[in-house]
Amino acid sequence: MGRLTTHVLDTASGQPGRGIAVSLFRVVEGNRSLLTTRRTNHDGRCDQPLLEGEALQTGNYELDFHLADYFLSQGMPQSSPPFLDVVTLRFGVADASQHYHVPLLATPWSYSTYRGS
């Protein structure tokens, strides 16, 4: 059974990104449809998969990570407007029977991602 998961690591502090709002969208012909919004837990992960089973379909998705709010809550200095506010990652699901893990490593000034396991 396929599933989609994520987590956030705050690489500025070396800690999990706790309490970060994460929104998942399905993208069809350039149009975004909101599927769910969650908050990361104490380990920087969502408590449940964002999608699993039949809900995960082949196609394009976007994850919005609300980083500026998180870093402000951590007392990190921010410019106005913040350099990184909401980071959007667009990715494709080619085989909905697989596990797609999309982590985000972030600071107030940079981010990276990869397909995890």
mmCIF file of C-alpha atoms in Angstrom:
data_model
loop_
_atom_site.group_PDB
_atom_site.id
_atom_site.type_symbol
_atom_site.label_atom_id
_atom_site.label_comp_id
_atom_site.label_asym_id
_atom_site.label_seq_id
_atom_site.Cartn_x
_atom_site.Cartn_y
_atom_site.Cartn_z
ATOM 1 C CA MET A 1 0.000 0.000 0.000
ATOM 2 C CA GLY A 2 1.412 3.387 -1.011
ATOM 3 C CA ARG A 3 1.715 6.337 1.299
ATOM 4 C CA LEU A 4 3.025 9.887 1.434
ATOM 5 C CA THR A 5 4.913 11.175 4.463
ATOM 6 C CA THR A 6 7.066 14.181 5.322
ATOM 7 C CA HIS A 7 9.175 15.661 8.060
ATOM 8 C CA VAL A 8 11.053 18.895 8.681
ATOM 9 C CA LEU A 9 14.511 19.319 10.157
ATOM 10 C CA ASP A 10 15.552 22.753 11.406
ATOM 11 C CA THR A 11 19.196 22.647 10.334
ATOM 12 C CA ALA A 12 19.871 26.091 11.872
ATOM 13 C CA SER A 13 19.320 24.646 15.351
ATOM 14 C CA GLY A 14 19.953 20.970 14.645
ATOM 15 C CA GLN A 15 16.470 20.100 15.917
ATOM 16 C CA PRO A 16 13.238 18.708 14.447
ATOM 17 C CA GLY A 17 10.904 21.390 13.083
ATOM 18 C CA ARG A 18 8.090 21.243 15.648
ATOM 19 C CA GLY A 19 4.653 22.745 15.022
ATOM 20 C CA ILE A 20 5.174 23.658 11.364
ATOM 21 C CA ALA A 21 2.009 23.965 9.282
ATOM 22 C CA VAL A 22 2.194 21.738 6.188
ATOM 23 C CA SER A 23 -0.465 21.862 3.447
ATOM 24 C CA LEU A 24 -0.792 19.204 0.740
ATOM 25 C CA PHE A 25 -2.287 19.971 -2.674
ATOM 26 C CA ARG A 26 -2.986 17.846 -5.722
ATOM 27 C CA VAL A 27 -2.074 19.676 -8.945
ATOM 28 C CA VAL A 28 -4.093 18.940 -12.091
ATOM 29 C CA GLU A 29 -3.547 21.026 -15.224
ATOM 30 C CA GLY A 30 -1.910 23.745 -13.141
ATOM 31 C CA ASN A 31 -4.782 23.981 -10.638
ATOM 32 C CA ARG A 32 -4.146 23.233 -6.971
ATOM 33 C CA SER A 33 -6.727 21.449 -4.814
ATOM 34 C CA LEU A 34 -6.129 21.404 -1.062
ATOM 35 C CA LEU A 35 -6.189 17.848 0.309
ATOM 36 C CA THR A 36 -5.078 18.361 3.915
ATOM 37 C CA THR A 37 -3.275 20.660 6.326
ATOM 38 C CA ARG A 38 -1.318 19.280 9.268
ATOM 39 C CA ARG A 39 1.217 20.379 11.872
ATOM 40 C CA THR A 40 4.456 18.602 12.532
ATOM 41 C CA ASN A 41 4.828 16.917 15.917
ATOM 42 C CA HIS A 42 7.703 17.024 18.460
ATOM 43 C CA ASP A 43 9.826 14.931 16.070
ATOM 44 C CA GLY A 44 9.168 17.207 13.061
ATOM 45 C CA ARG A 45 6.866 14.613 11.473
ATOM 46 C CA CYS A 46 3.128 14.428 10.916
ATOM 47 C CA ASP A 47 1.397 11.917 13.180
ATOM 48 C CA GLN A 48 -0.284 10.154 10.250
ATOM 49 C CA PRO A 49 0.651 9.781 6.563
ATOM 50 C CA LEU A 50 -0.539 12.714 4.465
ATOM 51 C CA LEU A 51 -2.061 10.206 2.036
ATOM 52 C CA GLU A 52 -2.183 6.430 1.935
ATOM 53 C CA GLY A 53 -3.842 3.589 0.093
ATOM 54 C CA GLU A 54 -6.320 4.564 -2.600
ATOM 55 C CA ALA A 55 -6.074 8.241 -1.639
ATOM 56 C CA LEU A 56 -2.520 8.338 -3.056
ATOM 57 C CA GLN A 57 -2.775 8.511 -6.840
ATOM 58 C CA THR A 58 -0.258 8.995 -9.618
ATOM 59 C CA GLY A 59 0.187 12.624 -10.572
ATOM 60 C CA ASN A 60 1.590 15.885 -9.286
ATOM 61 C CA TYR A 61 1.400 17.222 -5.757
ATOM 62 C CA GLU A 62 2.646 20.232 -3.831
ATOM 63 C CA LEU A 63 3.607 20.564 -0.195
ATOM 64 C CA ASP A 64 3.568 24.049 1.358
ATOM 65 C CA PHE A 65 5.777 24.381 4.438
ATOM 66 C CA HIS A 66 5.040 27.530 6.478
ATOM 67 C CA LEU A 67 8.585 28.276 7.568
ATOM 68 C CA ALA A 68 8.536 31.999 8.448
ATOM 69 C CA ASP A 69 5.920 31.487 11.154
ATOM 70 C CA TYR A 70 7.971 28.637 12.600
ATOM 71 C CA PHE A 71 11.283 30.520 12.649
ATOM 72 C CA LEU A 72 9.607 33.590 14.172
ATOM 73 C CA SER A 73 8.228 31.352 16.934
ATOM 74 C CA GLN A 74 11.792 30.102 17.537
ATOM 75 C CA GLY A 75 13.142 33.640 17.964
ATOM 76 C CA MET A 76 15.211 33.492 14.779
ATOM 77 C CA PRO A 77 15.845 36.915 13.233
ATOM 78 C CA GLN A 78 13.715 37.557 10.147
ATOM 79 C CA SER A 79 13.780 40.284 7.548
ATOM 80 C CA SER A 80 10.552 42.009 6.599
ATOM 81 C CA PRO A 81 9.305 40.371 4.495
ATOM 82 C CA PRO A 82 11.042 37.114 5.462
ATOM 83 C CA PHE A 83 13.466 35.696 2.911
ATOM 84 C CA LEU A 84 11.650 32.329 3.075
ATOM 85 C CA ASP A 85 7.988 32.462 4.012
ATOM 86 C CA VAL A 86 6.095 29.488 2.565
ATOM 87 C CA VAL A 87 8.282 26.942 0.769
ATOM 88 C CA THR A 88 6.405 25.022 -1.932
ATOM 89 C CA LEU A 89 7.738 21.699 -3.206
ATOM 90 C CA ARG A 90 6.153 20.250 -6.342
ATOM 91 C CA PHE A 91 6.804 16.548 -6.869
ATOM 92 C CA GLY A 92 5.394 13.691 -8.880
ATOM 93 C CA VAL A 93 4.065 10.305 -7.837
ATOM 94 C CA ALA A 94 4.721 7.808 -10.630
ATOM 95 C CA ASP A 95 3.848 4.613 -8.742
ATOM 96 C CA ALA A 96 1.114 5.046 -6.128
ATOM 97 C CA SER A 97 1.905 1.664 -4.564
ATOM 98 C CA GLN A 98 5.243 2.971 -3.232
ATOM 99 C CA HIS A 99 6.166 4.993 -0.163
ATOM 100 C CA TYR A 100 6.983 8.607 -1.028
ATOM 101 C CA HIS A 101 8.768 10.418 1.790
ATOM 102 C CA VAL A 102 9.437 14.122 1.154
ATOM 103 C CA PRO A 103 11.602 15.637 3.900
ATOM 104 C CA LEU A 104 12.565 19.297 4.161
ATOM 105 C CA LEU A 105 15.811 20.519 5.701
ATOM 106 C CA ALA A 106 15.500 24.236 6.392
ATOM 107 C CA THR A 107 16.955 27.404 7.857
ATOM 108 C CA PRO A 108 15.491 30.909 7.613
ATOM 109 C CA TRP A 109 17.708 31.415 4.529
ATOM 110 C CA SER A 110 17.893 28.049 2.745
ATOM 111 C CA TYR A 111 16.273 24.657 2.240
ATOM 112 C CA SER A 112 16.833 21.324 0.548
ATOM 113 C CA THR A 113 14.839 18.180 -0.038
ATOM 114 C CA TYR A 114 15.208 14.667 -1.402
ATOM 115 C CA ARG A 115 13.126 11.554 -1.845
ATOM 116 C CA GLY A 116 13.557 9.709 1.411
ATOM 117 C CA SER A 117 12.615 6.225 2.461
#
